[in-house]
Amino acid sequence: MPFESSPQSHDLIEYANLGVGKRYFIITFGCQMNENDSEVTAGLLESIGYSAAACPNEADLIIINTCAVRRKPEDKVAGLLGKLKALKNEKRDLLIAVGGCMSQQEEVASYISKRFPHVNLVYGTYSLPRLPELLQQAARQRGTIVDIEARPDSREGLPIRRSSSFKAWLPVIYGCNNFCSYCIVPHVRGRERSRPLEEIVAEARTLAGQGYLEITLLGQNVNSYGLDRAAGYDFSDLLVELEKVEGLARIRFMTSHPKDLSPKLIETMRTSQKICEHLHLPVQAGSNRILKRMNRRYTREHYLALVAAIREAIPGIALTTDIIVGFPGETEADFEETLSLVEAVRYDNAFTFLYSPRRGTAAASLAETLTHREKEERLQRLVDIQNPISLEINQALVGQTVEVLVEGPSKNNHELLTGRTRTNKLVHFKAPACPPGSLVEIEITEARTFNLFGKLRDVEKH
Ligand code: 5AD
Ligand code: SF4
């Protein structure tokens, strides 16, 4: 797998031997931004001599990259840290580090250091470039080192070890300015910072040169890309530049905020050859009253009009969404508006979540009005409406031939290969020799709710 390193802007020389002869293991929770952070973490560690371990038991350094967006992933981390205590007892030199969004919260960082004193390092979202220095300190010092200061955090020039050799994450904007009332992200990832357009395009060119076919542009809200820089360009302009990068076949992006998705962006998507026909457009709720309480700053009507405009411009585009069930004050009538919106939009897929209060957010001060059980019941009703829609949309694809980017053997059946369509649907198919990273034409033969089955139609396109 390609390993890029240009440590000019971050002097790693000082720590060059820190990890020689040692192995690391990274456990990642949460979103694609976290997956990308873990790739940078791996790149940093390898640049100072570490190599990858096959499992935590074989590692000299275990890094947990955490997520704070809901309670569930936080509970999982606590469980994991409890279990790692035994490993630490067996192996006194083992270093355990906890980074990411959970660590960035002051109370959580101090809780981890008190409750799990076998953790050597707790570092926040701004500290990643300093990881080598922090690890050196942690190895020398007893007790837990905590580094969660919010500081300017340029990532440019940091090495990266990507987990795929044909599709890559490409962050374009860090942080979020929206402060949706339920969301911890602006609190732990700070205000929006766009990367300069030239740097993103240069990275995309490097990736294309290395044989990458697909890039996914990442940001909590990609639609506000460029606005913080006042440099005279926006997200559409970035897409237009990336379209010109030779060798790339597919461009994806996420996440889009419905209040900022412009007609200009829809037009750019319409005329592009490379931007994939998939849009993740989180709606969160279908009732205007709840949308207001969530501080989403759009209405149901605006959202539905946006969906209509997108579908008109890009027929056949796959739409996915995020929905929170059981926000404080959500009445039965409000919830029914979410159900009716889901029926009206007919999403390809919806990611559904039970509302989970996050300390420090505006919604955390609103009293919860539903029990866990009631929230679960609503979630089930929502899923019961959405799943048949997903299945129906997939069934309509049976008999069609679609382009699939091959990822590798299917997890559940090693006789099959797995890949994704431009619409981001998972397809399992029978084909003899298709190496991961090839683009193939697959005829869809069977549809399920969450995936498709097919057979190879044609030889490789690239
Ligand atoms: N409770 C439940 N779901 C949440 N999300 C974000 N914050 C919360 C919360 N406090 C969901 C939103 C978001 C997705 C990434 O996670 O739907 O789009
Ligand atoms: Fe959270 Fe809203 Fe920002 Fe998304 S847009 S990260 S939901 S505050």
mmCIF file of C-alpha atoms in Angstrom, residues 197 217 222-227 233-243 253 260-269 271-272 275:
data_model
loop_
_atom_site.group_PDB
_atom_site.id
_atom_site.type_symbol
_atom_site.label_atom_id
_atom_site.label_comp_id
_atom_site.label_asym_id
_atom_site.label_seq_id
_atom_site.Cartn_x
_atom_site.Cartn_y
_atom_site.Cartn_z
ATOM 1 C CA LEU A 197 -7.720 24.323 -3.022
ATOM 2 C CA LEU A 217 -13.970 14.345 -0.175
ATOM 3 C CA VAL A 222 -18.495 20.058 2.580
ATOM 4 C CA ASN A 223 -20.933 22.657 1.259
ATOM 5 C CA SER A 224 -19.288 25.387 3.295
ATOM 6 C CA TYR A 225 -15.895 24.550 1.796
ATOM 7 C CA GLY A 226 -13.858 27.669 0.998
ATOM 8 C CA LEU A 227 -16.189 30.148 2.675
ATOM 9 C CA TYR A 233 -13.714 29.715 -4.405
ATOM 10 C CA ASP A 234 -16.350 27.344 -3.111
ATOM 11 C CA PHE A 235 -17.044 23.611 -3.089
ATOM 12 C CA SER A 236 -18.331 23.551 -6.684
ATOM 13 C CA ASP A 237 -15.153 25.262 -7.866
ATOM 14 C CA LEU A 238 -13.109 22.600 -6.066
ATOM 15 C CA LEU A 239 -15.113 19.839 -7.746
ATOM 16 C CA VAL A 240 -14.578 21.428 -11.153
ATOM 17 C CA GLU A 241 -10.799 21.413 -10.556
ATOM 18 C CA LEU A 242 -10.820 17.816 -9.321
ATOM 19 C CA GLU A 243 -12.798 16.723 -12.366
ATOM 20 C CA PHE A 253 -18.198 13.634 -1.070
ATOM 21 C CA ASP A 260 -26.059 25.018 2.072
ATOM 22 C CA LEU A 261 -26.472 22.775 -0.960
ATOM 23 C CA SER A 262 -26.528 25.312 -3.782
ATOM 24 C CA PRO A 263 -28.070 25.244 -7.276
ATOM 25 C CA LYS A 264 -24.478 25.750 -8.486
ATOM 26 C CA LEU A 265 -23.444 22.467 -6.861
ATOM 27 C CA ILE A 266 -26.406 20.623 -8.387
ATOM 28 C CA GLU A 267 -25.395 21.977 -11.792
ATOM 29 C CA THR A 268 -21.781 20.885 -11.223
ATOM 30 C CA MET A 269 -22.971 17.400 -10.312
ATOM 31 C CA THR A 271 -22.496 18.127 -15.831
ATOM 32 C CA SER A 272 -19.724 16.076 -14.215
ATOM 33 C CA ILE A 275 -18.974 12.847 -9.494
#
